Amino acid sequence: MNTLNDPQTPFAVVDRARTDRNIARLRAHLHASGVPLRLHVKTSKSLDVAARVFPGGPGPVTVSTLAEAGYFADGGYTDVLYAVGIDPHKLPRVLALRRRGVDLAVLLDSVAQADAVAKASADAGDPVPALIEIDCDGHRGGIGADDPILPEIGRRLADGGAELRGVLAHAGESYFADTPAARREAARHERDTVVRAAGHLRRAGLPCPVVSVGSTPTAHAEADLAGVTEVRAGNYVFFDLVMAGIGVCDVDDLALSVVVTVIGHRPDRGWILTDGGWTATSRDRGTATQRIDQGYGLVTTLDGRVLPDLIMSGASQEHGTLALRPGSTGVLPELPVGTRVRILPNHACATAAQHRRYHVIGGGAAAGAPVVEAHWARHDGW
Amino acid sequence: MNTLNDPQTPFAVVDRARTDRNIARLRAHLHASGVPLRLHVKTSKSLDVAARVFPGGPGPVTVSTLAEAGYFADGGYTDVLYAVGIDPHKLPRVLALRRRGVDLAVLLDSVAQADAVAKASADAGDPVPALIEIDCDGHRGGIGADDPILPEIGRRLADGGAELRGVLAHAGESYFADTPAARREAARHERDTVVRAAGHLRRAGLPCPVVSVGSTPTAHAEADLAGVTEVRAGNYVFFDLVMAGIGVCDVDDLALSVVVTVIGHRPDRGWILTDGGWTATSRDRGTATQRIDQGYGLVTTLDGRVLPDLIMSGASQEHGTLALRPGSTGVLPELPVGTRVRILPNHACATAAQHRRYHVIGGGAAAGAPVVEAHWARHDGW
């Protein structure tokens, strides 16, 4: 029976009980709203994690790469949205996945992309479903809900041989919404913006069956989703310090961590050195701009108890530096060479991306090092 | 015949001519110093790249993980230094690699580690060679050259059944040495510190055959390496914007880049969006504290010409944002949807770590998209 003392460090750990609790929480919230979830799989990239979200069998998923689409197709997932603006070069691969029986939809926000999708659809005799990306907060891509180009894009899709499937918004700025009121406002604005865009398409005589919203902060924030047909969220299965920092979850909801081993000490500098550098945690410093800067992550004991004020303050390729957070009046804990600790990450998506699989522990209280119950696969690349 | 227009983006590219030029430059410098190179393979993690450094067959290498040690052992490399402080838990794997015929040496800086290596050596009947890490600039681990614990660690190794092979220093702070004079000073201090430590061991009657120094900035900075037996460097095969930013190389020496495709525009914000996010470039922001902040990287055309003042200013998981650098009086270039550009990275080690292989181009001037001549393998994990 392996425990977290056995695999060679560094390695990624998923706490199954916390994952299940996070999944149940959003499930209950969305049940109240009556809108189904389209799980974003880019955080875990794991069929094993997705199976916990969809215990009854494959459900609708969002992917961030066509590699994810292929991997989830292999796992029986046939309702897939590729939610990064389509590069026309990728359309042959989209069509190939569709020929495998995957209802794979793409995303776009320009006439150029709409024409490319329409042409590829017409050439293949397969109307590729496309969502039009609507910008609700200036975060990244998308067009304004009231932009007159919206019906034009819709028409080019519908008339050119593609399938106009609907509209999508992502409230990316909600990652900085650090009060419940701010997140509710972001969720309502995301909803209202995309519903308004859908209205414009319908008034232009165009179909708009799908009205898609989502981000982990907004998905948990508002129950009234009138006019919305699906909610996308992915980070919430693991959560992370950025989400805890804005109050979407608590630190003890964090289901992903990285086990590292102490390999040295610099008492003159207040440092404890580990064998977990940025290859293990990623270079993500998402909490640097939050009220509490967690460095590269919070440190816990191997069984998950947070070590007060101890953070991973620095990272080289294969070295981590642990130190008390600036201003702490605490005492550096005694952690001899060979001691294993866990790092709770700033950004679960980025930290998970550094690993090829997850070591799964049951979670909950138990004496000694947690037992590794299973290994869950992870699929990356493009 | 594939060109950089063919593989699906994002993907990593290595310019062979630049790599060879970088390799030749350090080779000539070290030839003048008379000290051999122990290539650090953590940047490329590629047998194909190492073969260009050692055209006559496998030479001495430095690794940052035991996975690299195993991969290079598979490739015939038998003189290997694992240059991260040893976690005692990893000693069985070290011994297993040694049983395969690899002269694998470990690094340490404490009595606890020395005792663990000595015990494992004695138990296995195989004296594991160990270098003692000497701190020369307060960058990370190591003990002071004059610390009385140094001969004590050496004695415990030698008397306990291990092999005391020598001392090692890494001038990690030289990554911030932004003048030739500062780098030369760092190189001399690295040399003098570790040579002094070797003297302490020898005066205590202990052996010290290896005196190892190295970092890419210091390796190029000083020809007088009296007392030093080997130089470690790895980043230099590719170089990167951090190295260019302090003047170790020029931007046109950078041999690693990532090809991405334009997927959208936000003219209202001055943004061009691409399909290359932090999964493609890493989250490394190493130039943020340099005189010129390059964002997530400099943008070039597909054939490698730098686009003036255009940087990758933002990164989501699978989205990159290109924009003119702050203060630029330039004009955002016309890059329609589907256009491919290349990103020159801040930190080659971190960007390379996001990819499973390299697409290799010949380099040099040629019309049209560069031809992909080869694919070079890369091995990661722990």
PDB file of N, CA, C and O in Angstrom, chain A residues 5 8-10 42 64-65 89-90 93 113 135 138 140 261 263 266 269 273 275 278-279 283-284 316-319 340 349-350 354 356 380 382, chain B residues 5 8-10 42 65 87 89-90 93 113 135 138 140-141 263 266 269 275 278-279 283-284 316-319 340 349-350 354 356 380 382:
ATOM      1  N   ASN A   5       4.517   9.020   1.087  1.00  0.00           N
ATOM      2  CA  ASN A   5       5.946   8.894   1.353  1.00  0.00           C
ATOM      3  C   ASN A   5       6.669   8.082   0.293  1.00  0.00           C
ATOM      4  O   ASN A   5       7.905   8.031   0.301  1.00  0.00           O
ATOM      5  N   GLN A   8       8.646   9.108  -5.887  1.00  0.00           N
ATOM      6  CA  GLN A   8       9.742  10.075  -5.856  1.00  0.00           C
ATOM      7  C   GLN A   8       9.189  11.473  -6.099  1.00  0.00           C
ATOM      8  O   GLN A   8       8.343  11.687  -6.977  1.00  0.00           O
ATOM      9  N   THR A   9       9.678  12.398  -5.310  1.00  0.00           N
ATOM     10  CA  THR A   9       9.221  13.791  -5.421  1.00  0.00           C
ATOM     11  C   THR A   9       9.982  14.491  -6.540  1.00  0.00           C
ATOM     12  O   THR A   9      11.100  14.110  -6.846  1.00  0.00           O
ATOM     13  N   PRO A  10       9.394  15.558  -7.116  1.00  0.00           N
ATOM     14  CA  PRO A  10       8.050  16.080  -6.849  1.00  0.00           C
ATOM     15  C   PRO A  10       6.975  15.329  -7.638  1.00  0.00           C
ATOM     16  O   PRO A  10       7.249  14.778  -8.690  1.00  0.00           O
ATOM     17  N   LYS A  42      -9.957  21.775 -19.188  1.00  0.00           N
ATOM     18  CA  LYS A  42      -8.575  22.245 -19.348  1.00  0.00           C
ATOM     19  C   LYS A  42      -7.794  22.255 -18.037  1.00  0.00           C
ATOM     20  O   LYS A  42      -6.567  22.283 -18.056  1.00  0.00           O
ATOM     21  N   SER A  64      -9.785  23.207 -24.368  1.00  0.00           N
ATOM     22  CA  SER A  64      -8.956  24.356 -24.751  1.00  0.00           C
ATOM     23  C   SER A  64      -7.984  24.009 -25.865  1.00  0.00           C
ATOM     24  O   SER A  64      -7.277  24.894 -26.357  1.00  0.00           O
ATOM     25  N   THR A  65      -7.907  22.728 -26.217  1.00  0.00           N
ATOM     26  CA  THR A  65      -7.041  22.293 -27.317  1.00  0.00           C
ATOM     27  C   THR A  65      -7.737  21.154 -28.056  1.00  0.00           C
ATOM     28  O   THR A  65      -8.588  20.452 -27.483  1.00  0.00           O
ATOM     29  N   HIS A  89      -6.325  26.943 -39.893  1.00  0.00           N
ATOM     30  CA  HIS A  89      -5.430  25.820 -40.145  1.00  0.00           C
ATOM     31  C   HIS A  89      -5.876  24.557 -39.407  1.00  0.00           C
ATOM     32  O   HIS A  89      -5.483  23.439 -39.772  1.00  0.00           O
ATOM     33  N   LYS A  90      -6.638  24.732 -38.350  1.00  0.00           N
ATOM     34  CA  LYS A  90      -7.033  23.568 -37.533  1.00  0.00           C
ATOM     35  C   LYS A  90      -8.335  22.927 -38.022  1.00  0.00           C
ATOM     36  O   LYS A  90      -8.760  21.900 -37.479  1.00  0.00           O
ATOM     37  N   ARG A  93      -8.569  19.160 -38.871  1.00  0.00           N
ATOM     38  CA  ARG A  93      -8.563  18.303 -37.685  1.00  0.00           C
ATOM     39  C   ARG A  93      -9.934  18.321 -36.993  1.00  0.00           C
ATOM     40  O   ARG A  93     -10.384  17.305 -36.454  1.00  0.00           O
ATOM     41  N   GLN A 113     -12.876  34.356 -39.803  1.00  0.00           N
ATOM     42  CA  GLN A 113     -13.019  32.989 -39.282  1.00  0.00           C
ATOM     43  C   GLN A 113     -14.340  32.363 -39.735  1.00  0.00           C
ATOM     44  O   GLN A 113     -14.391  31.176 -40.066  1.00  0.00           O
ATOM     45  N   ASP A 135     -17.756  39.570 -26.062  1.00  0.00           N
ATOM     46  CA  ASP A 135     -16.940  40.146 -24.989  1.00  0.00           C
ATOM     47  C   ASP A 135     -17.867  40.796 -23.967  1.00  0.00           C
ATOM     48  O   ASP A 135     -18.696  41.641 -24.318  1.00  0.00           O
ATOM     49  N   GLY A 138     -14.082  43.049 -21.570  1.00  0.00           N
ATOM     50  CA  GLY A 138     -12.806  43.525 -22.084  1.00  0.00           C
ATOM     51  C   GLY A 138     -11.633  42.659 -21.717  1.00  0.00           C
ATOM     52  O   GLY A 138     -10.481  43.077 -21.818  1.00  0.00           O
ATOM     53  N   ARG A 140     -10.473  39.643 -22.989  1.00  0.00           N
ATOM     54  CA  ARG A 140      -9.621  38.962 -23.969  1.00  0.00           C
ATOM     55  C   ARG A 140     -10.241  39.143 -25.355  1.00  0.00           C
ATOM     56  O   ARG A 140     -10.174  40.222 -25.907  1.00  0.00           O
ATOM     57  N   THR A 261      10.301  17.494  -1.356  1.00  0.00           N
ATOM     58  CA  THR A 261      11.141  17.025  -0.253  1.00  0.00           C
ATOM     59  C   THR A 261      12.164  18.089   0.119  1.00  0.00           C
ATOM     60  O   THR A 261      12.763  18.712  -0.762  1.00  0.00           O
ATOM     61  N   ILE A 263      15.622  19.444   0.883  1.00  0.00           N
ATOM     62  CA  ILE A 263      16.979  18.996   0.530  1.00  0.00           C
ATOM     63  C   ILE A 263      18.056  19.907   1.125  1.00  0.00           C
ATOM     64  O   ILE A 263      19.238  19.652   0.909  1.00  0.00           O
ATOM     65  N   ARG A 266      19.148  27.093   4.689  1.00  0.00           N
ATOM     66  CA  ARG A 266      20.002  28.275   4.776  1.00  0.00           C
ATOM     67  C   ARG A 266      19.518  29.102   5.949  1.00  0.00           C
ATOM     68  O   ARG A 266      18.812  30.099   5.761  1.00  0.00           O
ATOM     69  N   ARG A 269      19.568  32.820   5.978  1.00  0.00           N
ATOM     70  CA  ARG A 269      18.618  33.541   5.135  1.00  0.00           C
ATOM     71  C   ARG A 269      17.167  33.196   5.461  1.00  0.00           C
ATOM     72  O   ARG A 269      16.258  33.721   4.818  1.00  0.00           O
ATOM     73  N   LEU A 273      15.252  24.678   1.552  1.00  0.00           N
ATOM     74  CA  LEU A 273      15.286  24.360   0.124  1.00  0.00           C
ATOM     75  C   LEU A 273      14.639  22.996  -0.137  1.00  0.00           C
ATOM     76  O   LEU A 273      14.794  22.068   0.657  1.00  0.00           O
ATOM     77  N   ASP A 275      13.209  20.047  -3.396  1.00  0.00           N
ATOM     78  CA  ASP A 275      13.450  19.547  -4.747  1.00  0.00           C
ATOM     79  C   ASP A 275      12.268  19.846  -5.682  1.00  0.00           C
ATOM     80  O   ASP A 275      12.170  19.238  -6.753  1.00  0.00           O
ATOM     81  N   TRP A 278      10.106  25.306 -10.341  1.00  0.00           N
ATOM     82  CA  TRP A 278       8.991  25.713 -11.198  1.00  0.00           C
ATOM     83  C   TRP A 278       8.571  24.635 -12.186  1.00  0.00           C
ATOM     84  O   TRP A 278       7.485  24.705 -12.736  1.00  0.00           O
ATOM     85  N   THR A 279       9.424  23.629 -12.421  1.00  0.00           N
ATOM     86  CA  THR A 279       8.904  22.521 -13.232  1.00  0.00           C
ATOM     87  C   THR A 279       7.771  21.807 -12.503  1.00  0.00           C
ATOM     88  O   THR A 279       6.925  21.189 -13.139  1.00  0.00           O
ATOM     89  N   ARG A 283       5.476  28.594 -13.128  1.00  0.00           N
ATOM     90  CA  ARG A 283       5.962  29.925 -12.779  1.00  0.00           C
ATOM     91  C   ARG A 283       4.807  30.859 -12.416  1.00  0.00           C
ATOM     92  O   ARG A 283       5.022  32.074 -12.284  1.00  0.00           O
ATOM     93  N   ASP A 284       3.598  30.326 -12.280  1.00  0.00           N
ATOM     94  CA  ASP A 284       2.442  31.190 -12.056  1.00  0.00           C
ATOM     95  C   ASP A 284       2.531  31.903 -10.705  1.00  0.00           C
ATOM     96  O   ASP A 284       2.736  31.277  -9.670  1.00  0.00           O
ATOM     97  N   SER A 316      13.577  27.870  -8.599  1.00  0.00           N
ATOM     98  CA  SER A 316      14.455  27.651  -9.733  1.00  0.00           C
ATOM     99  C   SER A 316      13.863  26.451 -10.485  1.00  0.00           C
ATOM    100  O   SER A 316      12.777  25.988 -10.169  1.00  0.00           O
ATOM    101  N   GLN A 317      14.624  25.949 -11.477  1.00  0.00           N
ATOM    102  CA  GLN A 317      14.041  24.873 -12.279  1.00  0.00           C
ATOM    103  C   GLN A 317      13.682  23.655 -11.430  1.00  0.00           C
ATOM    104  O   GLN A 317      12.586  23.109 -11.563  1.00  0.00           O
ATOM    105  N   GLU A 318      14.601  23.212 -10.581  1.00  0.00           N
ATOM    106  CA  GLU A 318      14.324  22.027  -9.747  1.00  0.00           C
ATOM    107  C   GLU A 318      14.571  22.300  -8.265  1.00  0.00           C
ATOM    108  O   GLU A 318      14.802  21.361  -7.508  1.00  0.00           O
ATOM    109  N   HIS A 319      14.555  23.555  -7.873  1.00  0.00           N
ATOM    110  CA  HIS A 319      14.692  23.926  -6.467  1.00  0.00           C
ATOM    111  C   HIS A 319      13.532  24.839  -6.078  1.00  0.00           C
ATOM    112  O   HIS A 319      13.249  25.791  -6.803  1.00  0.00           O
ATOM    113  N   ARG A 340       8.970  15.571   3.804  1.00  0.00           N
ATOM    114  CA  ARG A 340       8.082  15.881   2.686  1.00  0.00           C
ATOM    115  C   ARG A 340       6.992  16.856   3.123  1.00  0.00           C
ATOM    116  O   ARG A 340       6.403  16.700   4.193  1.00  0.00           O
ATOM    117  N   CYS A 349      -4.669  25.230 -12.849  1.00  0.00           N
ATOM    118  CA  CYS A 349      -4.516  24.875 -14.266  1.00  0.00           C
ATOM    119  C   CYS A 349      -3.037  24.840 -14.635  1.00  0.00           C
ATOM    120  O   CYS A 349      -2.585  23.942 -15.353  1.00  0.00           O
ATOM    121  N   ALA A 350      -2.282  25.828 -14.152  1.00  0.00           N
ATOM    122  CA  ALA A 350      -0.870  25.929 -14.512  1.00  0.00           C
ATOM    123  C   ALA A 350      -0.045  24.856 -13.809  1.00  0.00           C
ATOM    124  O   ALA A 350       0.863  24.274 -14.406  1.00  0.00           O
ATOM    125  N   GLN A 354       2.010  20.945 -15.371  1.00  0.00           N
ATOM    126  CA  GLN A 354       3.411  20.538 -15.242  1.00  0.00           C
ATOM    127  C   GLN A 354       3.541  19.040 -14.972  1.00  0.00           C
ATOM    128  O   GLN A 354       4.661  18.540 -14.858  1.00  0.00           O
ATOM    129  N   ARG A 356       2.174  14.787 -15.516  1.00  0.00           N
ATOM    130  CA  ARG A 356       1.606  13.836 -16.475  1.00  0.00           C
ATOM    131  C   ARG A 356       0.499  12.992 -15.853  1.00  0.00           C
ATOM    132  O   ARG A 356      -0.245  12.324 -16.555  1.00  0.00           O
ATOM    133  N   ASP A 380      -1.955  15.945 -22.168  1.00  0.00           N
ATOM    134  CA  ASP A 380      -1.652  17.326 -22.520  1.00  0.00           C
ATOM    135  C   ASP A 380      -1.182  17.459 -23.962  1.00  0.00           C
ATOM    136  O   ASP A 380      -1.462  16.599 -24.791  1.00  0.00           O
ATOM    137  N   TRP A 382      -0.944  19.553 -27.688  1.00  0.00           N
ATOM    138  CA  TRP A 382      -1.881  20.259 -28.558  1.00  0.00           C
ATOM    139  C   TRP A 382      -2.313  19.326 -29.670  1.00  0.00           C
ATOM    140  O   TRP A 382      -3.193  19.312 -30.289  1.00  0.00           O
TER     141      TRP A 382
ATOM    142  N   ASN B   5       4.990  26.388 -41.773  1.00  0.00           N
ATOM    143  CA  ASN B   5       3.561  26.591 -42.011  1.00  0.00           C
ATOM    144  C   ASN B   5       2.751  25.327 -41.784  1.00  0.00           C
ATOM    145  O   ASN B   5       1.519  25.385 -41.783  1.00  0.00           O
ATOM    146  N   GLN B   8       0.685  21.908 -36.576  1.00  0.00           N
ATOM    147  CA  GLN B   8      -0.346  22.690 -35.886  1.00  0.00           C
ATOM    148  C   GLN B   8       0.302  23.480 -34.763  1.00  0.00           C
ATOM    149  O   GLN B   8       1.132  22.965 -34.009  1.00  0.00           O
ATOM    150  N   THR B   9      -0.103  24.726 -34.677  1.00  0.00           N
ATOM    151  CA  THR B   9       0.442  25.610 -33.647  1.00  0.00           C
ATOM    152  C   THR B   9      -0.281  25.390 -32.325  1.00  0.00           C
ATOM    153  O   THR B   9      -1.423  24.946 -32.322  1.00  0.00           O
ATOM    154  N   PRO B  10       0.361  25.714 -31.179  1.00  0.00           N
ATOM    155  CA  PRO B  10       1.746  26.171 -31.050  1.00  0.00           C
ATOM    156  C   PRO B  10       2.739  25.014 -31.037  1.00  0.00           C
ATOM    157  O   PRO B  10       2.388  23.903 -30.662  1.00  0.00           O
ATOM    158  N   LYS B  42      19.724  20.368 -18.739  1.00  0.00           N
ATOM    159  CA  LYS B  42      18.376  20.700 -18.265  1.00  0.00           C
ATOM    160  C   LYS B  42      17.644  21.651 -19.186  1.00  0.00           C
ATOM    161  O   LYS B  42      16.420  21.744 -19.122  1.00  0.00           O
ATOM    162  N   THR B  65      17.560  16.299 -13.004  1.00  0.00           N
ATOM    163  CA  THR B  65      16.633  15.282 -12.486  1.00  0.00           C
ATOM    164  C   THR B  65      17.223  13.902 -12.771  1.00  0.00           C
ATOM    165  O   THR B  65      18.035  13.743 -13.692  1.00  0.00           O
ATOM    166  N   ASP B  87      18.140  14.253  -2.281  1.00  0.00           N
ATOM    167  CA  ASP B  87      17.093  13.787  -1.372  1.00  0.00           C
ATOM    168  C   ASP B  87      17.429  12.332  -1.064  1.00  0.00           C
ATOM    169  O   ASP B  87      17.513  11.510  -1.983  1.00  0.00           O
ATOM    170  N   HIS B  89      15.861   9.916  -0.206  1.00  0.00           N
ATOM    171  CA  HIS B  89      14.881   8.999  -0.769  1.00  0.00           C
ATOM    172  C   HIS B  89      15.259   8.572  -2.192  1.00  0.00           C
ATOM    173  O   HIS B  89      14.777   7.546  -2.685  1.00  0.00           O
ATOM    174  N   LYS B  90      16.074   9.368  -2.863  1.00  0.00           N
ATOM    175  CA  LYS B  90      16.406   9.079  -4.270  1.00  0.00           C
ATOM    176  C   LYS B  90      17.645   8.193  -4.399  1.00  0.00           C
ATOM    177  O   LYS B  90      18.009   7.810  -5.511  1.00  0.00           O
ATOM    178  N   ARG B  93      17.585   4.911  -6.419  1.00  0.00           N
ATOM    179  CA  ARG B  93      17.546   5.122  -7.875  1.00  0.00           C
ATOM    180  C   ARG B  93      18.936   5.525  -8.393  1.00  0.00           C
ATOM    181  O   ARG B  93      19.322   5.136  -9.487  1.00  0.00           O
ATOM    182  N   GLN B 113      22.930  14.797   4.697  1.00  0.00           N
ATOM    183  CA  GLN B 113      22.996  14.169   3.377  1.00  0.00           C
ATOM    184  C   GLN B 113      24.252  13.314   3.227  1.00  0.00           C
ATOM    185  O   GLN B 113      24.210  12.230   2.639  1.00  0.00           O
ATOM    186  N   ASP B 135      28.569  27.723  -1.644  1.00  0.00           N
ATOM    187  CA  ASP B 135      27.839  28.942  -1.986  1.00  0.00           C
ATOM    188  C   ASP B 135      28.837  30.058  -2.289  1.00  0.00           C
ATOM    189  O   ASP B 135      29.710  30.345  -1.470  1.00  0.00           O
ATOM    190  N   GLY B 138      25.312  33.605  -2.342  1.00  0.00           N
ATOM    191  CA  GLY B 138      24.046  33.679  -1.607  1.00  0.00           C
ATOM    192  C   GLY B 138      22.825  33.398  -2.443  1.00  0.00           C
ATOM    193  O   GLY B 138      21.704  33.711  -2.040  1.00  0.00           O
ATOM    194  N   ARG B 140      21.406  30.449  -3.591  1.00  0.00           N
ATOM    195  CA  ARG B 140      20.471  29.339  -3.319  1.00  0.00           C
ATOM    196  C   ARG B 140      21.071  28.461  -2.231  1.00  0.00           C
ATOM    197  O   ARG B 140      21.094  28.868  -1.089  1.00  0.00           O
ATOM    198  N   GLY B 141      21.566  27.283  -2.569  1.00  0.00           N
ATOM    199  CA  GLY B 141      22.095  26.367  -1.561  1.00  0.00           C
ATOM    200  C   GLY B 141      23.607  26.472  -1.432  1.00  0.00           C
ATOM    201  O   GLY B 141      24.254  27.351  -1.988  1.00  0.00           O
ATOM    202  N   ILE B 263      -5.350  34.489 -34.023  1.00  0.00           N
ATOM    203  CA  ILE B 263      -6.743  34.025 -34.043  1.00  0.00           C
ATOM    204  C   ILE B 263      -7.734  35.153 -33.816  1.00  0.00           C
ATOM    205  O   ILE B 263      -8.951  34.913 -33.785  1.00  0.00           O
ATOM    206  N   ARG B 266      -8.209  42.860 -31.325  1.00  0.00           N
ATOM    207  CA  ARG B 266      -8.977  43.820 -30.534  1.00  0.00           C
ATOM    208  C   ARG B 266      -8.397  45.194 -30.819  1.00  0.00           C
ATOM    209  O   ARG B 266      -7.637  45.728 -30.007  1.00  0.00           O
ATOM    210  N   ARG B 269      -8.197  47.872 -28.258  1.00  0.00           N
ATOM    211  CA  ARG B 269      -7.225  47.734 -27.178  1.00  0.00           C
ATOM    212  C   ARG B 269      -5.790  47.613 -27.682  1.00  0.00           C
ATOM    213  O   ARG B 269      -4.870  47.486 -26.871  1.00  0.00           O
ATOM    214  N   ASP B 275      -3.019  31.782 -30.635  1.00  0.00           N
ATOM    215  CA  ASP B 275      -3.334  30.493 -29.999  1.00  0.00           C
ATOM    216  C   ASP B 275      -2.171  29.982 -29.147  1.00  0.00           C
ATOM    217  O   ASP B 275      -2.132  28.795 -28.817  1.00  0.00           O
ATOM    218  N   TRP B 278       0.240  30.481 -22.059  1.00  0.00           N
ATOM    219  CA  TRP B 278       1.359  30.098 -21.189  1.00  0.00           C
ATOM    220  C   TRP B 278       1.654  28.605 -21.248  1.00  0.00           C
ATOM    221  O   TRP B 278       2.732  28.188 -20.830  1.00  0.00           O
ATOM    222  N   THR B 279       0.761  27.793 -21.761  1.00  0.00           N
ATOM    223  CA  THR B 279       1.165  26.392 -21.959  1.00  0.00           C
ATOM    224  C   THR B 279       2.267  26.311 -23.016  1.00  0.00           C
ATOM    225  O   THR B 279       3.055  25.367 -23.014  1.00  0.00           O
ATOM    226  N   ARG B 283       5.021  30.556 -17.914  1.00  0.00           N
ATOM    227  CA  ARG B 283       4.639  31.787 -17.218  1.00  0.00           C
ATOM    228  C   ARG B 283       5.865  32.624 -16.871  1.00  0.00           C
ATOM    229  O   ARG B 283       5.746  33.591 -16.110  1.00  0.00           O
ATOM    230  N   ASP B 284       7.035  32.244 -17.381  1.00  0.00           N
ATOM    231  CA  ASP B 284       8.248  32.931 -16.957  1.00  0.00           C
ATOM    232  C   ASP B 284       8.247  34.378 -17.430  1.00  0.00           C
ATOM    233  O   ASP B 284       8.045  34.682 -18.600  1.00  0.00           O
ATOM    234  N   SER B 316      -2.988  33.776 -21.431  1.00  0.00           N
ATOM    235  CA  SER B 316      -3.908  32.881 -20.742  1.00  0.00           C
ATOM    236  C   SER B 316      -3.438  31.463 -21.063  1.00  0.00           C
ATOM    237  O   SER B 316      -2.383  31.282 -21.655  1.00  0.00           O
ATOM    238  N   GLN B 317      -4.255  30.474 -20.674  1.00  0.00           N
ATOM    239  CA  GLN B 317      -3.770  29.103 -20.857  1.00  0.00           C
ATOM    240  C   GLN B 317      -3.472  28.806 -22.326  1.00  0.00           C
ATOM    241  O   GLN B 317      -2.419  28.248 -22.629  1.00  0.00           O
ATOM    242  N   GLU B 318      -4.388  29.141 -23.219  1.00  0.00           N
ATOM    243  CA  GLU B 318      -4.184  28.850 -24.644  1.00  0.00           C
ATOM    244  C   GLU B 318      -4.379  30.094 -25.508  1.00  0.00           C
ATOM    245  O   GLU B 318      -4.662  29.972 -26.703  1.00  0.00           O
ATOM    246  N   HIS B 319      -4.268  31.265 -24.919  1.00  0.00           N
ATOM    247  CA  HIS B 319      -4.337  32.519 -25.661  1.00  0.00           C
ATOM    248  C   HIS B 319      -3.108  33.355 -25.335  1.00  0.00           C
ATOM    249  O   HIS B 319      -2.765  33.513 -24.167  1.00  0.00           O
ATOM    250  N   ARG B 340       1.091  33.292 -39.021  1.00  0.00           N
ATOM    251  CA  ARG B 340       1.957  32.674 -38.022  1.00  0.00           C
ATOM    252  C   ARG B 340       3.130  33.597 -37.689  1.00  0.00           C
ATOM    253  O   ARG B 340       3.741  34.177 -38.584  1.00  0.00           O
ATOM    254  N   CYS B 349      14.905  27.615 -20.760  1.00  0.00           N
ATOM    255  CA  CYS B 349      14.672  26.391 -19.977  1.00  0.00           C
ATOM    256  C   CYS B 349      13.184  26.207 -19.704  1.00  0.00           C
ATOM    257  O   CYS B 349      12.646  25.104 -19.802  1.00  0.00           O
ATOM    258  N   ALA B 350      12.525  27.308 -19.348  1.00  0.00           N
ATOM    259  CA  ALA B 350      11.109  27.236 -18.978  1.00  0.00           C
ATOM    260  C   ALA B 350      10.229  27.018 -20.200  1.00  0.00           C
ATOM    261  O   ALA B 350       9.256  26.246 -20.157  1.00  0.00           O
ATOM    262  N   GLN B 354       7.858  23.280 -21.736  1.00  0.00           N
ATOM    263  CA  GLN B 354       6.438  23.184 -22.067  1.00  0.00           C
ATOM    264  C   GLN B 354       6.204  22.308 -23.303  1.00  0.00           C
ATOM    265  O   GLN B 354       5.059  22.098 -23.694  1.00  0.00           O
ATOM    266  N   ARG B 356       7.265  18.799 -25.909  1.00  0.00           N
ATOM    267  CA  ARG B 356       7.744  17.418 -25.905  1.00  0.00           C
ATOM    268  C   ARG B 356       8.803  17.158 -26.963  1.00  0.00           C
ATOM    269  O   ARG B 356       9.455  16.130 -26.935  1.00  0.00           O
ATOM    270  N   ASP B 380      11.253  14.713 -20.454  1.00  0.00           N
ATOM    271  CA  ASP B 380      11.035  15.474 -19.219  1.00  0.00           C
ATOM    272  C   ASP B 380      10.534  14.582 -18.089  1.00  0.00           C
ATOM    273  O   ASP B 380      10.744  13.375 -18.104  1.00  0.00           O
ATOM    274  N   TRP B 382      10.351  13.512 -13.946  1.00  0.00           N
ATOM    275  CA  TRP B 382      11.317  13.327 -12.853  1.00  0.00           C
ATOM    276  C   TRP B 382      11.624  11.851 -12.735  1.00  0.00           C
ATOM    277  O   TRP B 382      12.536  11.376 -12.395  1.00  0.00           O
TER     278      TRP B 382
END
